[in-house]
mmCIF file of C-alpha atoms and ligand atoms in Angstrom:
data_model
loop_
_atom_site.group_PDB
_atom_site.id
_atom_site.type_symbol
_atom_site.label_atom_id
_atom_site.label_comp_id
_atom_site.label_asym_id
_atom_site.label_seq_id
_atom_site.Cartn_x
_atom_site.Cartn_y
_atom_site.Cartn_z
ATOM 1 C CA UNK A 205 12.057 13.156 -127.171
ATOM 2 C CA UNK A 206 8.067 13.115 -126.512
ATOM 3 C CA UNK A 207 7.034 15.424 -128.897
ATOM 4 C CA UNK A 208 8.575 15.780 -132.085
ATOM 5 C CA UNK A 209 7.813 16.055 -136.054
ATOM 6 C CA UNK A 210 10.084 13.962 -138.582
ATOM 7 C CA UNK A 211 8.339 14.070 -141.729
ATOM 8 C CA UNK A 212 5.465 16.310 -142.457
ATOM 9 C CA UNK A 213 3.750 18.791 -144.757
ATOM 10 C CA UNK A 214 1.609 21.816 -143.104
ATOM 11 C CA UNK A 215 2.414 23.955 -146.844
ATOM 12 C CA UNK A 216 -1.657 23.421 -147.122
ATOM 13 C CA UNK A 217 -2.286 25.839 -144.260
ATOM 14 C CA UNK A 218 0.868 27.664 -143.321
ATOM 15 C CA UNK A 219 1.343 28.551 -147.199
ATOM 16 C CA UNK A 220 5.265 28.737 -147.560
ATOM 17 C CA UNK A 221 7.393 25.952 -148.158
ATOM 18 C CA UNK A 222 9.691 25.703 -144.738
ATOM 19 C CA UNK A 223 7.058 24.270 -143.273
ATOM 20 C CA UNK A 224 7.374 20.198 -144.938
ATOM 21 C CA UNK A 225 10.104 17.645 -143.718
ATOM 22 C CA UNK A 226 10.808 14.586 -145.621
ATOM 23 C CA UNK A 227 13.047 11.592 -144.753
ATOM 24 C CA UNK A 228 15.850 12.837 -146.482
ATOM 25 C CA UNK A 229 16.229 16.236 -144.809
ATOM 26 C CA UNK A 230 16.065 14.589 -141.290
ATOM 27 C CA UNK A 231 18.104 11.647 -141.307
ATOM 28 C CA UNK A 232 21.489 12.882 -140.972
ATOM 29 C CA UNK A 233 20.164 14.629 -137.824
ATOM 30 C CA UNK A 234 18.417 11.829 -136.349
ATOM 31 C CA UNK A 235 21.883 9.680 -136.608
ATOM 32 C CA UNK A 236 23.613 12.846 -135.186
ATOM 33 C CA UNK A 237 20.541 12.741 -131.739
ATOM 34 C CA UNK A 238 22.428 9.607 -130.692
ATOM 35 C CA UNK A 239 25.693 10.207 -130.259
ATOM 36 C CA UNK A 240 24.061 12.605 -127.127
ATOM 37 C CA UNK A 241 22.600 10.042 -126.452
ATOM 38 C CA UNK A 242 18.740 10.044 -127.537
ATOM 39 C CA UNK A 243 17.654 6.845 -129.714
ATOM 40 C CA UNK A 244 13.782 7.428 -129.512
ATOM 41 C CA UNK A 245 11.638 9.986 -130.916
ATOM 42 C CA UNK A 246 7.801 10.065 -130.271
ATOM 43 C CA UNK A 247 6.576 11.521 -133.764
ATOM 44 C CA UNK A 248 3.649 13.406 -133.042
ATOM 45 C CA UNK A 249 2.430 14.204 -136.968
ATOM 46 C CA UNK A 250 -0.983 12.652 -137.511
ATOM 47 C CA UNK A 251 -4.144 12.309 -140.015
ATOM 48 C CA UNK A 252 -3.947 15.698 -141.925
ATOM 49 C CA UNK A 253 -0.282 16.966 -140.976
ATOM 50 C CA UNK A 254 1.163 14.872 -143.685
ATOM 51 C CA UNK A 255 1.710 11.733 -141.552
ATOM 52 C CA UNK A 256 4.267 8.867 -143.486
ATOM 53 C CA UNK A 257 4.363 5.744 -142.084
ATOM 54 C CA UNK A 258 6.483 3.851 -145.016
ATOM 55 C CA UNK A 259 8.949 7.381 -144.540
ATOM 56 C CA UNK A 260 9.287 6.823 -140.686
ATOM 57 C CA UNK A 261 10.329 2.659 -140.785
ATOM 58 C CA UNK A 262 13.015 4.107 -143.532
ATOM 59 C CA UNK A 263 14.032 6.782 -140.684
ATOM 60 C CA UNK A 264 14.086 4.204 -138.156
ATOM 61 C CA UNK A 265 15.873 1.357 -140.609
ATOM 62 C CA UNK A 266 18.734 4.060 -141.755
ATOM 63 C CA UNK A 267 19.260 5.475 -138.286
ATOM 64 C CA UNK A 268 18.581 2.769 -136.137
ATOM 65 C CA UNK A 269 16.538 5.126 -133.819
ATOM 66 C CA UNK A 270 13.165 4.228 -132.354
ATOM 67 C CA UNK A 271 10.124 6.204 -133.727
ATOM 68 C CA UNK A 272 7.024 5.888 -132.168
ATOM 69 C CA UNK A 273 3.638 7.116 -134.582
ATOM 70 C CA UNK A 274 0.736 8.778 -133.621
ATOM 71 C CA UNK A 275 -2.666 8.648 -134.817
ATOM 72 C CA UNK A 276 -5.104 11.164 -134.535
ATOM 73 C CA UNK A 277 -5.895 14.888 -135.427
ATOM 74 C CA UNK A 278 -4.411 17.813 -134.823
ATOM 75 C CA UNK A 279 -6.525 21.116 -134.304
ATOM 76 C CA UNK A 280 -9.843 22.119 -136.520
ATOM 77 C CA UNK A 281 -8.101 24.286 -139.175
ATOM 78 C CA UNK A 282 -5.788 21.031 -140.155
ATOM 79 C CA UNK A 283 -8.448 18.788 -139.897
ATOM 80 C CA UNK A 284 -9.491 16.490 -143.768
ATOM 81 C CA UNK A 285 -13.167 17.961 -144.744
ATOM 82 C CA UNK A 286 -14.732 14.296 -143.378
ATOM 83 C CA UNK A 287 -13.917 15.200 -139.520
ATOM 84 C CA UNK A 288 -16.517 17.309 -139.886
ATOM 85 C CA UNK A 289 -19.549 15.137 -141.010
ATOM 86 C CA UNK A 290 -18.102 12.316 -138.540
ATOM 87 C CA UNK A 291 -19.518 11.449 -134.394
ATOM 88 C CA UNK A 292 -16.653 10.495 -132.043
ATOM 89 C CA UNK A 293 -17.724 7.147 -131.950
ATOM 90 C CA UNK A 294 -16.817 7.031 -135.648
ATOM 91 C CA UNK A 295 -13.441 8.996 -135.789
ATOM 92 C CA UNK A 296 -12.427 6.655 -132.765
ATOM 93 C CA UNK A 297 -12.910 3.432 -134.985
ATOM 94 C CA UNK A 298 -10.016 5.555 -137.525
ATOM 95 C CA UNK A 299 -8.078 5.705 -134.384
ATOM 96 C CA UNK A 300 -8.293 2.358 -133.350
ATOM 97 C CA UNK A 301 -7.839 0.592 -136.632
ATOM 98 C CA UNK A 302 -4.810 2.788 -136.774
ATOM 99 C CA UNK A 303 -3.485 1.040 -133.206
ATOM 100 C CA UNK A 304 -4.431 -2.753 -133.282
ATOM 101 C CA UNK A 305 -4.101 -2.872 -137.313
ATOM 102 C CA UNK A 306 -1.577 -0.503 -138.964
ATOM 103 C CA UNK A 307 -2.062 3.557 -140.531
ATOM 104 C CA UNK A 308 -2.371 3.929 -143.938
ATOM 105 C CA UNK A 309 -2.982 0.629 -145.136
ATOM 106 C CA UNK A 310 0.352 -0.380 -143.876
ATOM 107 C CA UNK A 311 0.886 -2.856 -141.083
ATOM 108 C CA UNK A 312 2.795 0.260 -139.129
ATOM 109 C CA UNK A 313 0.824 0.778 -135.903
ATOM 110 C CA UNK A 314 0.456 3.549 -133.702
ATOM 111 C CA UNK A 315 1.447 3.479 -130.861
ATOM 112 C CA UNK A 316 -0.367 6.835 -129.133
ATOM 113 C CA UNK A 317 -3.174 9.483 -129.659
ATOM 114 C CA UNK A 318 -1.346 12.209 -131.036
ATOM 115 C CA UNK A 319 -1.524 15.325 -130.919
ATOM 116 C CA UNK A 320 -4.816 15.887 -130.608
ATOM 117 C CA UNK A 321 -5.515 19.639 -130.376
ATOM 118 C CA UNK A 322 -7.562 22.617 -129.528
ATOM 119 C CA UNK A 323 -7.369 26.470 -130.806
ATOM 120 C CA UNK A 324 -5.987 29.635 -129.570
ATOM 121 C CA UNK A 325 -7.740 30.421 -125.954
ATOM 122 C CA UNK A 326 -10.756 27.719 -127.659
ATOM 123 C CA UNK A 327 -11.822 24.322 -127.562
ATOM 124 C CA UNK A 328 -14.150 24.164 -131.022
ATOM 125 C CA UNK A 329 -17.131 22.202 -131.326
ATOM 126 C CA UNK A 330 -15.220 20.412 -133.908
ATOM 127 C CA UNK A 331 -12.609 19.787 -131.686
ATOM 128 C CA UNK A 332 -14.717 18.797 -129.110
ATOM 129 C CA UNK A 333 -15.922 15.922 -130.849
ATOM 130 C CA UNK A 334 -12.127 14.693 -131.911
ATOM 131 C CA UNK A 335 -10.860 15.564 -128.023
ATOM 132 C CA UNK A 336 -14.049 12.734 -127.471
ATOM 133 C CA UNK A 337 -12.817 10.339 -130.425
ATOM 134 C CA UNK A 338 -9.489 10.797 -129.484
ATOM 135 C CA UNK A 339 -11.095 9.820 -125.583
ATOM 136 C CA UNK A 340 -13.057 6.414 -127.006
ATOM 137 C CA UNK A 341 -10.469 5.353 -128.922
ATOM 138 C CA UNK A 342 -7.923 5.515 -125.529
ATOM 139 C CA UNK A 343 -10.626 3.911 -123.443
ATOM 140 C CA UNK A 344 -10.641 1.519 -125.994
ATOM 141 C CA UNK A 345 -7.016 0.593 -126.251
ATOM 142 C CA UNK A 346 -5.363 1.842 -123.663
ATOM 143 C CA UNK A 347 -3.576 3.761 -125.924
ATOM 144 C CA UNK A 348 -2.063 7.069 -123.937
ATOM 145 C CA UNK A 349 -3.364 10.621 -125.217
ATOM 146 C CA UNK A 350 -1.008 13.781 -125.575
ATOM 147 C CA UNK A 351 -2.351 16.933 -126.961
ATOM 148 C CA UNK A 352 -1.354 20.071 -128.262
ATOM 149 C CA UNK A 353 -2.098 23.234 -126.110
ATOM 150 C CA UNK A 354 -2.162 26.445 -128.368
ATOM 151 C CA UNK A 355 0.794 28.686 -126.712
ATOM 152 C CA UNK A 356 0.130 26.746 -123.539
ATOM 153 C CA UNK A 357 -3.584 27.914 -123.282
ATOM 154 C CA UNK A 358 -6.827 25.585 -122.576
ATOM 155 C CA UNK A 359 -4.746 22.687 -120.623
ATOM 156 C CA UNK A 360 -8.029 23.345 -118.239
ATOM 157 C CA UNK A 361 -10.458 23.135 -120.328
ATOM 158 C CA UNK A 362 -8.939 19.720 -122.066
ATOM 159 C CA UNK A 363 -8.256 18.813 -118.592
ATOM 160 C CA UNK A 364 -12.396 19.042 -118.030
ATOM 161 C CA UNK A 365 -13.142 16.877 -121.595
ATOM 162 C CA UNK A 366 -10.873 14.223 -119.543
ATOM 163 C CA UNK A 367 -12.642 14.200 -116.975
ATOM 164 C CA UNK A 368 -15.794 14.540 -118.239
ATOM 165 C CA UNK A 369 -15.660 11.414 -121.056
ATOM 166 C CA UNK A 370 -13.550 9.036 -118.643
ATOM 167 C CA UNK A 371 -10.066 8.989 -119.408
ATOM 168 C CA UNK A 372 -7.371 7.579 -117.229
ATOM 169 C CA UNK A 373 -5.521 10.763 -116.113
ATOM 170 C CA UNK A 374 -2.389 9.024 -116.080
ATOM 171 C CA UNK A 375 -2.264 8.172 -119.409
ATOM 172 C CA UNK A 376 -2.888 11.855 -120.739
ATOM 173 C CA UNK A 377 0.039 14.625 -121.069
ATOM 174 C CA UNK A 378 -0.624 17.825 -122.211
ATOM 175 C CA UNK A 379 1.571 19.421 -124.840
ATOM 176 C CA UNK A 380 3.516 22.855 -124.747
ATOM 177 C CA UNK A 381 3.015 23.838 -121.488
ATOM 178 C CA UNK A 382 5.963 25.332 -121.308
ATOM 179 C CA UNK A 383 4.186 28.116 -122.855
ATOM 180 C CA UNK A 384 1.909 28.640 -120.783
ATOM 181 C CA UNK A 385 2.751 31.992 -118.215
ATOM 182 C CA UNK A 386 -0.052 30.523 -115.825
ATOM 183 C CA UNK A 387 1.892 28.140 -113.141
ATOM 184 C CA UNK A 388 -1.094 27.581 -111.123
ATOM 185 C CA UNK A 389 -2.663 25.793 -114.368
ATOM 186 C CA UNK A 390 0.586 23.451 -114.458
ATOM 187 C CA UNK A 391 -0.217 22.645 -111.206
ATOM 188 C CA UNK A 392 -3.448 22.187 -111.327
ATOM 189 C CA UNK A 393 -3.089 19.880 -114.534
ATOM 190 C CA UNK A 394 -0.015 17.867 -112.369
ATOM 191 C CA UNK A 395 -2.394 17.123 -109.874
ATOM 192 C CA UNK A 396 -4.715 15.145 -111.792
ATOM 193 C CA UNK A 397 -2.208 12.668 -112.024
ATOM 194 C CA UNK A 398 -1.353 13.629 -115.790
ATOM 195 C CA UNK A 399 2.123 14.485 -117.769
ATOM 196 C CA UNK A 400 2.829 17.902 -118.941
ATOM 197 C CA UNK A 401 5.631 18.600 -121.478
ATOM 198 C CA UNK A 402 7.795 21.008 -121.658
ATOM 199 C CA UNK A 403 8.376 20.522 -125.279
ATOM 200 C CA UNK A 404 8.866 23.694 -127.694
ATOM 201 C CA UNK A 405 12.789 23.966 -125.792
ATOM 202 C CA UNK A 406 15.003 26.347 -128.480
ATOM 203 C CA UNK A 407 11.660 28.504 -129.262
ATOM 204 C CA UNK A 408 12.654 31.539 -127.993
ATOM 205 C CA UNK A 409 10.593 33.466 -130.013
ATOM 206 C CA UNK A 410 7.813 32.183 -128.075
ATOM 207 C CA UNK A 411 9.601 31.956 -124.988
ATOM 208 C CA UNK A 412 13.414 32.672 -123.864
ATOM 209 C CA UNK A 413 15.019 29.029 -122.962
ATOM 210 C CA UNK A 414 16.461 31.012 -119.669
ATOM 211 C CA UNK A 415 12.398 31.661 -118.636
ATOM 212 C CA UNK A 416 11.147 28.053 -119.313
ATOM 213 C CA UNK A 417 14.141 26.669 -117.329
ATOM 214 C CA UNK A 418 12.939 28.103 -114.691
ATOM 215 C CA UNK A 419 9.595 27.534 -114.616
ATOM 216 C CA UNK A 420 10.488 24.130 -115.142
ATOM 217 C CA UNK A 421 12.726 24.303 -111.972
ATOM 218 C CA UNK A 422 9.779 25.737 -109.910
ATOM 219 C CA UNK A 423 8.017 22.693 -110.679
ATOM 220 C CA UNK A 424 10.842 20.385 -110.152
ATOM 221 C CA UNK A 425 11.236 22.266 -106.461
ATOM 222 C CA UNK A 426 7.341 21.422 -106.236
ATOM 223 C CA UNK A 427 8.174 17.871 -106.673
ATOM 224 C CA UNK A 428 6.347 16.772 -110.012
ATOM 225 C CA UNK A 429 9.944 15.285 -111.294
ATOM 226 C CA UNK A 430 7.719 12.206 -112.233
ATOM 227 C CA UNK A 431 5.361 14.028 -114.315
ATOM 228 C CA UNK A 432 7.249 16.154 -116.518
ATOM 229 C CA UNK A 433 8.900 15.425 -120.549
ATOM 230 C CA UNK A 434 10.673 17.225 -122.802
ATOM 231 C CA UNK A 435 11.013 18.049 -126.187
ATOM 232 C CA UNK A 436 11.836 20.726 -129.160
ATOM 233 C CA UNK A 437 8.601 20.378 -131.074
ATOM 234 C CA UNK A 438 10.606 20.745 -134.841
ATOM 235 C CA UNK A 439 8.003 21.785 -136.955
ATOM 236 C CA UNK A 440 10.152 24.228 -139.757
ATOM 237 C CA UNK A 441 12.758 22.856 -142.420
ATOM 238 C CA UNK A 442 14.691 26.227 -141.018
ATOM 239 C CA UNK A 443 15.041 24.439 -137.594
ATOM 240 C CA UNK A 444 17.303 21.847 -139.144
ATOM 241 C CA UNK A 445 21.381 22.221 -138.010
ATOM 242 C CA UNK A 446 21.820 22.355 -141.743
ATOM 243 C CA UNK A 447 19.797 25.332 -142.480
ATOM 244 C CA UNK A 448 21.422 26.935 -139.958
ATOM 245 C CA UNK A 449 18.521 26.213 -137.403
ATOM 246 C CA UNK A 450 19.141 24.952 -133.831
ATOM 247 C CA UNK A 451 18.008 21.506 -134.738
ATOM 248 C CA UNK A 452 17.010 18.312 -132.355
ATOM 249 C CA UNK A 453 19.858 18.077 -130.607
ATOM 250 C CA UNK A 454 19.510 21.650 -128.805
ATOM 251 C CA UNK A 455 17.894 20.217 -126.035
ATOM 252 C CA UNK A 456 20.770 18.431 -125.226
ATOM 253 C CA UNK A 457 23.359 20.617 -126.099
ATOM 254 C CA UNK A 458 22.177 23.766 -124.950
ATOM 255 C CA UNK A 459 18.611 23.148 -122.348
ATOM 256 C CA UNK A 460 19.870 20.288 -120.192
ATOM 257 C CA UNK A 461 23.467 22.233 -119.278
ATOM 258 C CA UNK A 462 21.192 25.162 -118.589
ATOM 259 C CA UNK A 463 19.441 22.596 -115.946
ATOM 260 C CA UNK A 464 22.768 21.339 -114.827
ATOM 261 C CA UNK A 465 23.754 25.041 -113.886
ATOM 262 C CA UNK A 466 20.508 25.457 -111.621
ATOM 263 C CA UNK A 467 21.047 22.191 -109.941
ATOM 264 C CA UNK A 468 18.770 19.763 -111.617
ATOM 265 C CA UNK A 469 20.653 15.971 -111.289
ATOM 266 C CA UNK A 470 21.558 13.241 -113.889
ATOM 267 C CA UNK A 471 19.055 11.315 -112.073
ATOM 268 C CA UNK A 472 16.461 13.528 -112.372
ATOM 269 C CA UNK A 473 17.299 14.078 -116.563
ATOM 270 C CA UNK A 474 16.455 10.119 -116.480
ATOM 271 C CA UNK A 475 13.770 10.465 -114.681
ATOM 272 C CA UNK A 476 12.219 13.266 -117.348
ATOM 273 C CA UNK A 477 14.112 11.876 -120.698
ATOM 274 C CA UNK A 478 14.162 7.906 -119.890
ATOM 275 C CA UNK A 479 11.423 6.812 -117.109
ATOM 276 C CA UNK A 480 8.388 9.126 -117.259
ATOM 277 C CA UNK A 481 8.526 8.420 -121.415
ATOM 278 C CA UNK A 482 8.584 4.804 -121.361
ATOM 279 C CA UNK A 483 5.783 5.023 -118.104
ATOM 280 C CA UNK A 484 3.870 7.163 -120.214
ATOM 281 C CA UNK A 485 4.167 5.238 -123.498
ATOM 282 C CA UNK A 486 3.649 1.371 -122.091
ATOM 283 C CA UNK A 487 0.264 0.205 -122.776
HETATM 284 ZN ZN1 ZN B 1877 1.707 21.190 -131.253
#
């Protein structure tokens, strides 16, 4: 799963209490993802969303499940007071420290730029200068880049901040495109050689599962089968199976039959679930 949140705490902005996960709350669930068969999880949390590396290794220890930490910043209104007084080149040496030395102080690397974001229909100046960190610190390492698009909008205008600082296209997918109505974009963003994700799957309060199928068949039909990743983006205690939620495991048990009924192959679910992550992901 390419985009996903384990343990976090966003009660500092969002205000109510659903909105924190903590080891305990996610493990059963984690153990439960592989007997479908999923035993990694790219944990997208970062530098201001609450971000536990000592929590995750007990995660990955209980479960046996792969975890894979980000580093990085999310979008301006989560972002610690110091973002603000930092350049890029600065933030990036956070980001780097946190991929050739260990987060936190621990000896836990990350292992991706994650997930660095932008606004509703806006790229700040703020996050300008973390989309350029976030850029350095990539060029640096090699480290691969995914970001969060607000409801699926601005994938161009990150796509430009690519381009314009140097990164290496294939190395960069953009997040929650799968909300974003605009299918040109999601082409356009394919053909610079980058991932897009298809990631907030059982949010169909945003979108209807049926619609995002498919769009993501369109693009399938297209031929971008080597471009594309999936994910359910948890981000609410209420989410979880046991609080009556739809949980991680909805992607499997209820988005990849809906696939299967339109045609998409087995070999085509390893292609988006198996190879394009671990392409994506080696550095
Ligand atoms: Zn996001």
């Amino acid at each position: 799963m390419i985009h996903e949140h384990l343990v976090f705490d966003l009660t500092g902005v969002r205000n109510d209490m659903d909105s924190q996960l903590r080891s305990s709350d996610v493990i059963e669930e984690v153990q439960d993802l592989q007997s479908v068969g999923c035993n990694l999880i790219v944990e997208v949390s970062n530098i201001g969303m609450g971000r536990d590396p000592l929590a995750m290794l007990e995660i990955s220890e209980q479960t046996g499940s792969m975890i894979v930490a980000s580093t990085g910043f999310y979008k301006e209104i989560f972002y610690p007071s110091y973002v603000f007084e930092r350049s890029s080149e600065a933030l990036s040496e956070i980001f780097i420290q946190d991929i050739e030395v260990g987060m936190d102080g621990t000896a836990i690397k990350a292992g991706l730029i994650a997930e660095i974001g932008s606004s509703l229909n806006e790229i700040t100046a703020a996050e300008e200068v973390v989309f350029r960190a976030a850029i350095l610190a990539h060029r640096a390492t090699g480290a691969p880049i995914s970001t969060h698009c607000e409801i699926g909008t601005m994938g161009k205008e990150q796509l430009a901040l690519f381009e314009a600082y140097g990164a290496d296209l294939s190395r960069v997918s953009f997040g929650h495109q799968d909300l974003n109505l605009d299918v040109e974009e999601q082409r356009l963003l394919l053909r610079s050689g980058a991932y897009i994700q298809f990631d907030t799957v059982g949010k169909n309060n945003y979108r209807p599962d049926e619609e995002r199928a498919l769009n993501l068949v369109q693009l399938l039909e297209d031929g971008y089968e080597d471009s594309l990743m999936l994910s359910c983006d948890i981000t609410r205690k209420s989410h979880l199976r046991h609080s009556g939620g739809y949980g991680y495991r909805h992607l499997f048990d209820s988005f990849l039959p809906a696939l299967r009924n339109h045609g998409v192959t087995e070999a085509i679910f390893t292609k988006m679930l198996v190879t394009n992550p671990r392409r994506f992901l080696a550095f």
